[in-house]
Coordinates of C-alpha atoms in Angstrom, one line a residue:
Chain I
X5 CA 88.7 169.3 96.0
X6 CA 85.3 169.6 94.4
X7 CA 86.0 166.7 92.1
X8 CA 86.9 164.6 95.2
X9 CA 83.6 165.4 96.9
X10 CA 81.7 164.3 93.8
X11 CA 83.7 161.1 93.8
X12 CA 82.5 160.3 97.3
X13 CA 78.9 161.1 96.3
X14 CA 79.2 158.9 93.2
X15 CA 80.4 156.0 95.4
X16 CA 77.5 156.5 97.8
X17 CA 75.1 156.7 94.9
X18 CA 76.7 153.6 93.3
X19 CA 76.3 151.7 96.6
X20 CA 72.6 152.6 96.9
X21 CA 72.0 152.0 93.2
X22 CA 73.6 148.5 93.5
X23 CA 71.4 147.7 96.4
X24 CA 68.3 149.0 94.6
X25 CA 69.3 147.0 91.5
X26 CA 69.5 143.8 93.5
X27 CA 66.2 144.5 95.2
X28 CA 64.5 145.1 91.9
X29 CA 66.0 141.9 90.5
X30 CA 64.8 140.0 93.6
X31 CA 61.3 141.4 93.3
X32 CA 61.0 140.8 89.6
X33 CA 62.1 137.2 90.1
X34 CA 65.1 137.5 87.8
X35 CA 67.4 136.9 90.7
X36 CA 66.7 133.3 91.7
X37 CA 67.6 131.7 95.0
X38 CA 70.7 130.2 93.5
X39 CA 72.3 133.4 92.2
X40 CA 71.3 135.1 95.5
X41 CA 73.3 132.5 97.3
X42 CA 76.3 133.1 95.0
X43 CA 76.0 136.9 95.6
X44 CA 75.9 136.4 99.4
X45 CA 78.9 134.1 99.2
X46 CA 80.7 136.7 97.2
X47 CA 80.0 139.4 99.8
X48 CA 81.1 137.1 102.6
X49 CA 84.3 136.3 100.7
X50 CA 84.8 140.0 100.3
X51 CA 84.7 140.6 104.1
X52 CA 87.1 137.7 104.8
X53 CA 89.5 138.8 102.0
X54 CA 89.5 142.4 103.3
X55 CA 90.8 140.9 106.5
X56 CA 93.7 139.1 104.7
X57 CA 94.3 142.3 102.7
X58 CA 95.0 144.1 106.0
X59 CA 97.3 141.4 107.1
X60 CA 99.1 140.6 103.9
X61 CA 98.3 143.4 101.5
X62 CA 99.0 146.3 103.8
X63 CA 101.2 144.9 106.5
X64 CA 103.1 142.3 104.5
X65 CA 102.6 139.4 106.9
X66 CA 102.3 136.3 104.7
X67 CA 99.5 134.3 106.3
X68 CA 98.3 131.0 104.9
X69 CA 96.0 130.2 107.8
X70 CA 93.2 132.7 107.2
X71 CA 90.5 130.1 106.7
X72 CA 91.2 128.8 110.2
X73 CA 90.0 132.1 111.7
X74 CA 87.1 132.1 109.2
X75 CA 86.2 128.7 110.5
X76 CA 86.7 129.6 114.2
X77 CA 84.3 132.5 113.7
X78 CA 81.8 130.3 111.9
X79 CA 81.9 127.6 114.5
X80 CA 81.7 129.8 117.6
X81 CA 79.0 132.2 116.2
X82 CA 77.1 129.2 114.9
X83 CA 77.3 127.2 118.1
X84 CA 76.1 130.1 120.3
X85 CA 73.1 130.7 118.1
X86 CA 72.4 127.0 117.7
X87 CA 72.3 126.4 121.4
X88 CA 70.6 129.5 122.7
X89 CA 69.2 131.5 119.7
X90 CA 66.3 131.2 117.5
X91 CA 65.5 132.3 113.9
X92 CA 64.8 136.0 113.5
X93 CA 66.2 136.9 116.8
X94 CA 68.4 139.7 115.5
X95 CA 69.8 140.8 118.9
X96 CA 71.1 137.3 119.4
X97 CA 72.4 137.2 115.8
X98 CA 74.4 140.3 116.6
X99 CA 75.8 138.8 119.8
X100 CA 76.8 135.6 118.1
X101 CA 78.5 137.5 115.3
X102 CA 80.4 139.5 117.9
X103 CA 81.4 136.3 119.7
X104 CA 82.7 134.9 116.4
X105 CA 84.8 138.0 115.9
X106 CA 86.1 137.9 119.5
X107 CA 87.0 134.2 119.4
X108 CA 88.9 134.7 116.1
X109 CA 90.5 137.9 117.4
X110 CA 91.6 136.3 120.7
X111 CA 93.1 133.3 119.0
X112 CA 94.8 135.6 116.5
X113 CA 96.3 137.4 119.5
X114 CA 97.5 134.3 121.2
X115 CA 99.0 132.8 118.0
X116 CA 100.2 136.1 116.6
X117 CA 102.3 137.1 119.5
X118 CA 104.8 134.3 119.2
X119 CA 104.6 133.5 115.5
X120 CA 104.6 137.0 114.0
X121 CA 108.3 137.1 114.8
X122 CA 108.8 134.8 111.8
X123 CA 109.5 136.3 108.4
X124 CA 107.9 135.7 105.0
X125 CA 107.8 132.1 103.9
X126 CA 108.5 130.8 107.4
X127 CA 105.5 132.8 108.7
X128 CA 103.4 131.4 105.9
X129 CA 104.3 127.8 106.8
X130 CA 103.7 128.4 110.5
X131 CA 100.3 129.8 109.8
X132 CA 99.6 127.0 107.4
X133 CA 100.4 124.6 110.2
X134 CA 98.1 126.5 112.6
X135 CA 95.3 126.2 110.0
X136 CA 95.8 122.4 109.8
X137 CA 95.8 122.1 113.6
X138 CA 92.5 124.0 113.8
X139 CA 91.1 121.8 111.1
X140 CA 92.1 118.7 113.0
X141 CA 90.5 120.3 116.1
X142 CA 87.3 120.8 114.2
X143 CA 87.3 117.3 112.9
X144 CA 87.6 116.0 116.5
X145 CA 85.4 118.7 118.1
X146 CA 82.5 116.3 118.7
X147 CA 84.6 114.4 121.2
X148 CA 84.8 117.4 123.5
X149 CA 81.4 118.8 122.8
X150 CA 78.9 116.8 120.7
X151 CA 76.8 119.7 119.3
X152 CA 79.9 120.8 117.3
X153 CA 79.4 117.8 115.1
X154 CA 83.1 116.9 114.4
X155 CA 83.9 115.3 111.1
X156 CA 80.2 114.9 110.2
X157 CA 79.7 118.7 110.2
X158 CA 77.5 121.0 112.2
X159 CA 73.9 121.8 111.2
X160 CA 71.0 123.5 113.0
X161 CA 72.3 127.1 113.1
X162 CA 69.3 129.4 112.7
X163 CA 69.5 130.9 109.2
X164 CA 68.7 134.5 110.2
X165 CA 71.2 136.4 107.9
X166 CA 69.8 137.6 104.7
X167 CA 71.1 139.7 101.8
X168 CA 70.3 143.0 103.5
X169 CA 72.4 142.2 106.6
X170 CA 75.2 140.8 104.5
X171 CA 75.3 143.8 102.3
X172 CA 75.2 146.2 105.2
X173 CA 78.1 144.3 106.9
X174 CA 80.1 144.3 103.7
X175 CA 79.8 148.1 103.4
X176 CA 80.7 148.5 107.0
X177 CA 83.7 146.2 106.6
X178 CA 84.9 148.3 103.6
X179 CA 84.5 151.5 105.5
X180 CA 86.2 150.1 108.5
X181 CA 89.1 148.8 106.4
X182 CA 89.5 152.1 104.6
X183 CA 89.5 154.1 107.9
X184 CA 92.0 151.8 109.4
X185 CA 94.4 151.8 106.4
X186 CA 94.5 155.6 106.3
X187 CA 94.8 156.0 110.0
X188 CA 98.3 156.5 111.6
X189 CA 98.2 152.8 112.5
X190 CA 97.5 151.9 109.0
X191 CA 100.4 153.9 107.7
X192 CA 102.6 152.2 110.3
X193 CA 101.4 148.9 108.8
X194 CA 102.5 150.0 105.4
X195 CA 105.8 151.1 106.8
X196 CA 106.3 147.7 108.3
X197 CA 105.4 146.1 105.0
X198 CA 107.9 148.2 103.1
X199 CA 110.8 147.8 105.4
X200 CA 110.5 146.4 108.9
X201 CA 113.9 147.5 110.2
X202 CA 113.5 151.0 108.9
X203 CA 110.1 151.2 110.5
X204 CA 111.5 150.0 113.7
X205 CA 114.3 152.6 113.6
X206 CA 111.7 155.3 112.9
X207 CA 110.1 154.5 116.2
X208 CA 107.3 152.2 115.2
X209 CA 106.6 149.4 117.6
X210 CA 106.7 146.8 114.8
X211 CA 105.6 143.9 117.0
X212 CA 102.6 145.8 118.2
X213 CA 101.6 146.9 114.7
X214 CA 102.0 143.4 113.3
X215 CA 99.9 141.9 116.0
X216 CA 97.3 144.6 115.8
X217 CA 96.8 144.2 112.0
X218 CA 96.8 140.4 112.4
X219 CA 94.1 140.5 115.1
X220 CA 92.0 143.0 113.1
X221 CA 92.3 141.0 109.9
X222 CA 91.4 137.8 111.7
X223 CA 88.4 139.5 113.4
X224 CA 87.1 140.3 109.9
X225 CA 87.6 136.7 108.9
X226 CA 85.7 135.7 112.1
X227 CA 82.9 138.0 111.1
X228 CA 82.7 136.6 107.7
X229 CA 82.7 133.1 109.2
X230 CA 79.9 134.1 111.6
X231 CA 77.7 135.3 108.7
X232 CA 78.5 132.2 106.7
X233 CA 77.2 130.1 109.6
X234 CA 74.0 132.1 109.6
X235 CA 73.5 132.0 105.8
X236 CA 74.5 128.4 104.9
X237 CA 72.9 125.7 107.0
X238 CA 75.8 123.3 107.0
X239 CA 79.2 123.8 108.5
X240 CA 81.9 121.2 107.7
X241 CA 85.6 121.3 108.7
X242 CA 86.6 120.7 105.0
X243 CA 85.1 124.1 104.1
X244 CA 87.7 125.7 106.4
X245 CA 90.9 123.8 105.4
X246 CA 94.0 125.2 103.9
X247 CA 92.6 125.2 100.4
X248 CA 90.1 127.8 101.6
X249 CA 93.0 129.8 102.9
X250 CA 94.5 129.7 99.4
X251 CA 91.2 131.1 98.1
X252 CA 91.6 134.2 100.2
X253 CA 95.2 134.5 99.2
X254 CA 94.4 134.2 95.5
X255 CA 91.8 137.0 95.9
X256 CA 94.2 139.4 97.7
X257 CA 97.1 138.7 95.3
X258 CA 95.1 138.7 92.1
X259 CA 93.4 141.9 93.1
X260 CA 96.8 143.5 93.8
X261 CA 98.6 143.7 97.1
X262 CA 97.7 146.9 99.0
X263 CA 94.5 147.6 97.1
X264 CA 91.2 147.5 98.8
X265 CA 89.4 148.1 95.5
X266 CA 91.3 145.2 94.0
X267 CA 90.4 142.9 96.9
X268 CA 86.7 143.7 96.7
X269 CA 86.4 143.5 92.9
X270 CA 88.4 140.3 92.8
X271 CA 86.5 138.6 95.6
X272 CA 83.2 139.2 93.9
X273 CA 84.5 138.4 90.4
X274 CA 86.3 135.2 91.6
X275 CA 83.2 133.7 93.4
X276 CA 81.0 134.5 90.3
X277 CA 83.6 133.1 88.0
X278 CA 83.6 129.8 90.0
X279 CA 79.9 129.5 89.8
X280 CA 79.5 130.9 86.4
X281 CA 81.8 128.2 85.0
X282 CA 79.1 125.6 86.0
X283 CA 76.7 127.3 83.7
X284 CA 79.0 128.0 80.8
X285 CA 80.4 124.5 80.7
X286 CA 77.1 122.7 81.0
X287 CA 76.5 119.1 82.1
X288 CA 79.0 117.3 79.8
X289 CA 82.0 119.5 80.4
X290 CA 81.5 120.1 84.1
X291 CA 84.6 118.0 84.9
X292 CA 86.7 120.7 83.2
X293 CA 85.7 123.3 85.7
X294 CA 88.7 122.7 87.9
X295 CA 91.1 122.7 84.9
X296 CA 89.8 125.9 83.6
X297 CA 89.8 127.5 87.0
X298 CA 93.5 126.6 87.3
X299 CA 94.3 127.8 83.8
X300 CA 92.6 131.2 84.5
X301 CA 94.6 131.5 87.7
X302 CA 98.0 130.8 86.0
X303 CA 97.3 133.0 82.9
X304 CA 96.0 135.9 84.9
X305 CA 99.0 135.9 87.3
X306 CA 101.5 135.6 84.4
X307 CA 99.8 138.5 82.5
X308 CA 99.6 140.7 85.6
X309 CA 102.0 139.5 88.2
X310 CA 101.4 142.7 90.2
X311 CA 97.7 142.0 90.4
X312 CA 94.8 143.6 88.6
X313 CA 94.7 146.9 90.6
X314 CA 98.4 146.7 91.8
X315 CA 98.2 149.1 94.7
X316 CA 95.8 151.5 93.0
X317 CA 92.7 152.6 94.8
X318 CA 89.3 153.9 93.8
X319 CA 89.7 157.7 94.3
X320 CA 86.6 157.9 96.5
X321 CA 88.2 155.5 99.0
X322 CA 91.2 157.7 99.6
X323 CA 90.8 160.4 102.2
X324 CA 90.7 164.0 100.9
X325 CA 93.8 165.3 102.5
X326 CA 95.8 162.4 101.1
X327 CA 94.4 162.9 97.6
X328 CA 95.5 166.6 97.6
X329 CA 98.9 165.6 98.8
X330 CA 99.2 162.9 96.2
X331 CA 98.0 165.0 93.4
X332 CA 100.9 167.3 94.1
X333 CA 103.3 164.4 94.3
X334 CA 102.0 162.7 91.2
X335 CA 103.6 159.4 92.3
X336 CA 100.4 157.4 92.7
X337 CA 97.7 157.5 90.0
X338 CA 94.2 156.6 90.9
X339 CA 91.5 154.9 89.0
X340 CA 88.9 157.6 89.3
X341 CA 85.3 156.5 89.4
Chain S
X16 CA 109.2 97.1 123.3
X17 CA 109.2 95.3 120.0
X18 CA 106.1 97.1 119.1
X19 CA 107.8 100.4 119.6
X20 CA 110.7 99.3 117.4
X21 CA 108.3 98.1 114.7
X22 CA 106.7 101.5 114.7
X23 CA 110.0 103.2 114.5
X24 CA 110.8 101.1 111.4
X25 CA 107.5 102.1 109.9
X26 CA 108.2 105.7 110.7
X27 CA 111.6 105.4 109.0
X28 CA 109.8 104.0 105.9
X29 CA 107.5 107.0 105.8
X30 CA 110.2 109.4 106.6
X31 CA 112.5 108.2 103.8
X32 CA 109.6 108.6 101.4
X33 CA 109.0 112.1 102.6
X34 CA 112.8 112.7 102.2
X35 CA 112.6 111.9 98.5
X36 CA 109.9 114.6 98.0
X37 CA 111.5 117.0 100.4
X38 CA 114.7 117.0 98.4
X39 CA 112.9 118.4 95.4
X40 CA 111.4 121.1 97.5
X41 CA 114.6 122.0 99.1
X42 CA 116.6 122.1 95.9
X43 CA 114.1 124.3 94.1
X44 CA 113.8 126.6 97.1
X45 CA 117.6 126.8 97.4
X46 CA 118.0 127.8 93.8
X47 CA 115.0 130.0 93.0
X48 CA 113.6 130.8 96.5
X49 CA 110.2 129.5 95.4
X50 CA 107.8 127.2 97.3
X51 CA 107.0 124.9 94.4
X52 CA 103.5 123.9 95.5
X53 CA 103.1 121.8 92.3
X54 CA 105.8 119.4 93.5
X55 CA 103.4 117.2 95.4
X56 CA 101.4 116.8 92.2
X57 CA 104.5 115.9 90.2
X58 CA 104.9 113.1 92.8
X59 CA 101.3 112.1 92.1
X60 CA 102.0 111.9 88.3
X61 CA 105.1 109.8 89.0
X62 CA 103.0 107.4 91.1
X63 CA 100.4 107.1 88.3
X64 CA 102.9 106.7 85.5
X65 CA 104.8 104.1 87.5
X66 CA 101.5 102.2 88.2
X67 CA 100.5 102.2 84.6
X68 CA 103.9 101.0 83.7
X69 CA 104.1 97.9 85.8
X70 CA 100.4 97.1 86.0
X71 CA 98.9 97.9 82.6
X72 CA 101.7 98.3 80.2
X73 CA 103.5 95.2 81.5
X74 CA 106.9 96.8 82.0
X75 CA 109.3 95.4 84.5
X76 CA 109.5 97.5 87.6
X77 CA 112.9 99.2 87.0
X78 CA 111.8 100.2 83.5
X79 CA 108.5 101.5 84.9
X80 CA 110.4 103.6 87.4
X81 CA 112.8 105.0 84.7
X82 CA 109.7 105.7 82.6
X83 CA 108.1 107.6 85.4
X84 CA 111.3 109.5 86.1
X85 CA 111.7 110.6 82.5
X86 CA 108.0 111.7 82.3
X87 CA 108.2 113.7 85.6
X88 CA 111.6 115.3 84.7
X89 CA 110.1 116.6 81.5
X90 CA 107.0 117.7 83.3
X91 CA 109.0 119.5 85.9
X92 CA 111.1 121.4 83.3
X93 CA 107.9 122.2 81.4
X94 CA 106.2 123.6 84.5
X95 CA 109.2 125.8 85.2
X96 CA 109.3 127.0 81.5
X97 CA 105.6 127.9 81.3
X98 CA 104.6 128.9 84.8
X99 CA 107.7 130.1 86.7
X100 CA 110.1 131.5 84.2
X101 CA 107.9 134.4 83.0
X102 CA 107.6 135.4 86.7
X103 CA 111.2 135.1 87.7
X104 CA 111.7 138.8 88.2
X105 CA 108.1 139.5 89.4
X106 CA 107.3 139.6 93.1
X107 CA 107.8 136.3 94.7
X108 CA 104.2 135.9 95.6
X109 CA 103.2 135.9 91.9
X110 CA 105.3 132.7 91.3
X111 CA 103.7 131.2 94.4
X112 CA 100.2 131.8 93.1
X113 CA 101.3 130.4 89.7
X114 CA 102.6 127.3 91.5
X115 CA 99.3 126.9 93.3
X116 CA 97.6 127.2 89.9
X117 CA 99.8 124.5 88.4
X118 CA 99.1 122.3 91.4
X119 CA 95.3 122.6 90.9
X120 CA 95.7 122.1 87.2
X121 CA 97.6 118.8 87.6
X122 CA 95.0 117.6 90.2
X123 CA 92.0 118.4 88.2
X124 CA 93.5 117.5 84.8
X125 CA 94.5 114.2 86.4
X126 CA 91.0 113.6 87.6
X127 CA 89.5 113.9 84.1
X128 CA 88.1 110.6 82.9
X129 CA 90.4 110.3 79.9
X130 CA 93.5 111.0 82.0
X131 CA 93.8 109.2 85.3
X132 CA 90.2 109.3 86.3
X133 CA 88.7 110.7 89.5
X134 CA 88.6 107.4 91.5
X135 CA 90.9 105.7 93.9
X136 CA 92.9 102.9 92.2
X137 CA 94.2 99.9 94.0
X138 CA 97.8 99.1 93.1
X139 CA 98.8 95.4 92.8
X140 CA 102.4 95.2 93.8
X141 CA 104.7 93.9 91.1
X142 CA 106.2 91.5 93.7
X143 CA 104.9 89.8 96.9
X144 CA 105.5 91.5 100.3
X145 CA 107.9 89.4 102.4
X146 CA 108.2 89.8 106.1
X147 CA 111.4 89.0 107.9
X148 CA 111.9 88.7 111.7
X149 CA 115.2 90.3 112.7
X150 CA 115.8 90.1 116.5
X151 CA 112.0 90.2 117.0
X152 CA 111.5 93.2 114.8
X153 CA 109.4 92.8 111.6
X154 CA 111.0 94.2 108.5
X155 CA 109.5 93.9 105.0
X156 CA 111.3 93.6 101.7
X157 CA 109.5 96.8 100.7
X158 CA 111.1 98.7 103.6
X159 CA 114.5 97.4 102.7
X160 CA 114.0 98.3 99.0
X161 CA 112.9 101.9 100.0
X162 CA 115.9 102.3 102.3
X163 CA 118.3 101.1 99.7
X164 CA 116.9 103.3 96.9
X165 CA 116.7 106.4 99.1
X166 CA 120.2 106.0 100.4
X167 CA 121.6 105.4 96.8
X168 CA 119.7 108.5 95.5
X169 CA 120.9 110.6 98.4
X170 CA 124.5 109.6 97.6
X171 CA 123.9 110.4 94.0
X172 CA 122.5 113.8 94.9
X173 CA 125.4 114.6 97.1
X174 CA 127.7 113.6 94.3
X175 CA 125.9 115.8 91.8
X176 CA 125.7 118.8 94.0
X177 CA 129.3 118.8 95.4
X178 CA 131.4 117.0 92.8
X179 CA 130.1 118.0 89.4
X180 CA 130.1 121.2 87.4
X181 CA 126.4 121.4 87.2
X182 CA 126.2 121.0 91.0
X183 CA 128.7 123.9 91.4
X184 CA 126.5 125.9 89.0
X185 CA 123.5 125.2 91.2
X186 CA 125.2 126.2 94.3
X187 CA 126.4 129.4 92.7
X188 CA 122.9 130.3 91.4
X189 CA 121.5 129.7 94.8
X190 CA 123.8 132.3 96.3
X191 CA 123.2 135.0 93.7
X192 CA 121.6 134.8 90.2
X193 CA 123.3 137.9 88.8
X194 CA 126.7 137.1 90.1
X195 CA 126.4 133.6 88.7
X196 CA 125.4 135.0 85.3
X197 CA 128.4 137.3 85.4
X198 CA 130.7 134.3 86.1
X199 CA 129.4 132.6 82.9
X200 CA 126.8 130.3 84.5
X201 CA 123.8 129.7 82.3
X202 CA 121.2 130.4 85.0
X203 CA 118.2 129.3 83.0
X204 CA 119.7 125.9 82.2
X205 CA 120.8 125.4 85.8
X206 CA 117.3 126.1 87.1
X207 CA 115.8 123.7 84.5
X208 CA 118.2 121.0 85.5
X209 CA 117.4 121.6 89.2
X210 CA 113.7 121.2 88.4
X211 CA 114.4 118.0 86.4
X212 CA 116.4 116.4 89.2
X213 CA 113.8 117.4 91.8
X214 CA 111.0 116.1 89.8
X215 CA 112.9 112.8 89.1
X216 CA 113.2 112.4 92.8
X217 CA 109.5 113.0 93.2
X218 CA 108.8 110.4 90.6
X219 CA 110.8 107.7 92.4
X220 CA 109.1 108.7 95.6
X221 CA 105.7 108.4 93.9
X222 CA 106.4 104.9 92.5
X223 CA 107.7 103.7 95.9
X224 CA 104.8 105.3 97.7
X225 CA 102.3 103.5 95.4
X226 CA 104.1 100.2 96.2
X227 CA 104.3 100.8 99.9
X228 CA 100.8 102.2 100.4
X229 CA 99.0 100.6 97.5
X230 CA 96.2 103.1 96.7
X231 CA 96.5 106.1 94.4
X232 CA 94.2 108.9 93.3
X233 CA 94.7 112.3 91.6
X234 CA 94.7 114.2 94.9
X235 CA 97.1 112.0 96.7
X236 CA 100.0 114.5 96.3
X237 CA 98.5 117.2 98.5
X238 CA 99.2 115.9 101.9
X239 CA 102.6 114.1 101.3
X240 CA 103.6 117.2 99.4
X241 CA 102.7 119.5 102.3
X242 CA 104.4 117.2 104.9
X243 CA 107.5 116.9 102.8
X244 CA 107.7 120.6 102.4
X245 CA 107.2 121.0 106.1
X246 CA 110.0 118.5 106.6
X247 CA 112.3 120.6 104.4
X248 CA 111.4 123.7 106.4
X249 CA 111.9 121.8 109.7
X250 CA 115.4 120.7 108.7
X251 CA 116.3 124.1 107.3
X252 CA 115.2 124.8 103.7
X253 CA 117.8 124.7 101.0
X254 CA 120.0 122.3 103.0
X255 CA 120.1 118.7 101.6
X256 CA 120.9 116.9 104.9
X257 CA 118.3 119.1 106.6
X258 CA 115.6 117.9 104.3
X259 CA 116.4 114.3 105.1
X260 CA 116.6 114.9 108.9
X261 CA 113.3 116.9 108.8
X262 CA 111.6 114.1 106.8
X263 CA 112.8 111.4 109.2
X264 CA 111.5 113.4 112.2
X265 CA 108.2 114.0 110.5
X266 CA 107.9 110.3 109.6
X267 CA 108.6 109.3 113.2
X268 CA 106.3 111.9 114.8
X269 CA 103.5 110.9 112.5
X270 CA 103.8 107.1 112.9
X271 CA 104.4 107.2 116.7
X272 CA 101.4 109.5 117.2
X273 CA 99.2 107.3 115.1
X274 CA 100.4 104.2 117.0
X275 CA 100.3 105.4 120.5
X276 CA 98.0 108.4 120.7
X277 CA 95.4 108.8 118.0
X278 CA 95.7 108.6 114.2
X279 CA 93.5 111.7 113.9
X280 CA 96.0 113.8 115.9
X281 CA 99.0 113.0 113.8
X282 CA 98.8 116.0 111.5
X283 CA 98.1 118.3 114.4
X284 CA 101.1 117.1 116.4
X285 CA 103.4 117.1 113.4
X286 CA 102.6 120.7 112.6
X287 CA 102.6 121.7 116.2
X288 CA 106.2 120.5 116.4
X289 CA 107.0 122.4 113.2
X290 CA 105.7 125.6 114.8
X291 CA 107.7 125.0 118.0
X292 CA 110.9 124.4 116.0
X293 CA 110.4 127.5 113.9
X294 CA 109.9 129.5 117.1
X295 CA 113.1 128.3 118.6
X296 CA 115.2 128.1 115.5
X297 CA 113.4 130.3 112.8
X298 CA 115.5 128.9 110.0
X299 CA 115.1 125.2 110.8
X300 CA 117.2 122.7 112.7
X301 CA 120.3 122.8 110.5
X302 CA 119.7 126.3 109.1
X303 CA 121.9 129.2 109.9
X304 CA 120.3 132.3 111.5
X305 CA 121.1 135.2 109.3
X306 CA 121.4 138.6 111.0
X307 CA 119.0 141.3 109.8
X308 CA 120.4 143.4 106.9
X309 CA 119.7 147.1 107.0

């Protein structure tokens, strides 16, 4: 037990230390604007990927349309702030982020109720189709409402989200995900993932659980999108197409299905890898970036098909009661911090 | 009225093209239960090799097609060997991610300057387009060629799958890998041959596509690949006539939407119909609904 408490403290300490390190780097000028953007992008990707981790990693619902909800959040939050907000109006920023989450969540509910009846690949294809429909909608949005910009993209959203806010929201998203996963609802999700029929027989309302996890996951995507709109001044439909959905899927699968730790680490690593390649390759080999990206993807999945963390969790993220129980059981080993 | 018929003919042309790609998806899915996301890019490679054949290497069209078919069949088998075989007993999602990786690899490798180059290339057709008026409907020689080639290939595929030993092996493997192995079927070889045939179809599709819509580039495989896969799901994945039926429906929906509603809405409507069909018949139009197994 004592060991467990120290793990939680270490995690808290680590979070604060990480924040302080970034601050020092910023003040000393070692962290330039470019790398700051990459870091913010990594944290935003983490929030979105945590959403897909709930949907696919923990509930087993294969969704290929995650970027659609990310885009819906970005567009709705961005639009509200663009029309009525101003820079540095934090109350309005909060309201528009909330709106982004609500729009994504509401659409997830409307879409999820019918299509979550589908299984595995079929669900994937249906959500992929939904993503493409949303993308077409974004492309043509200027016909219904000119400020949305349509195929030329939307600009003019106040850039009021900085690193502090993004970091805070990422930590909150991790805490929220962790608390959800280990709640009774979260365990019902895992039961649905492992065997839907058995879960049903055990008295779990599987439809309700699947829709619940889908809506929550999509709300996280919406939140990530809302922050994205407030951090990067230009929203374009092609940033939210199905290739972006694959990005989230790669992160969740490479990190290991059913591992929050894996999702967070892989999301950050993946974004930094993508940008880092630009520097490593240099001007003359920049064309090889996509090729190397693809090769890393193939090689890493062949070497570790179960993902980097394969269901393991940082000990500090697992609640105490469960740790004690698992230590007796010895079935699951943790990566202790 | 004639205008509608013209559009239906155009839709049929597009649909038959999708059918050639969809057959590859459906065969591979039937045998290894894997969505081969790289298939659309094999199609792209086929289009490029065919284009180089008849435009730069001076080969006659049939030789150029055969050339593309051989290259793509080898490519398909190689992809399976390197990227899918090591993952055959891993979780299904791992193979899917690997397929995505291969797809990205082919696209970016193809856009390198010393391979295909990143730009759009305009294809000069190896023969002139001829338009015929049949009862007031316009038909081109390209459409006739596509229809003939697709029908011949479909017949060939039906023959291979239902009348030959290797076809029987494929059908056996698709039911149960282990049982097939116990019955003396060489599962690995059968899967390789399935990939070879599927990729060969994609190559023919690619060359015909380049002739019919004469512009090619390294990312051209993404959308037709996705549409063809959708078509395979629509018809019932793993079922050969289903792939053709789904592809023809997709072609019609797309062409008719572009012609009479808006060309920007065609993807949205095509996928909307897919979702509707899946909701009503979750395993596709010709698919069988399997009961839940406990």
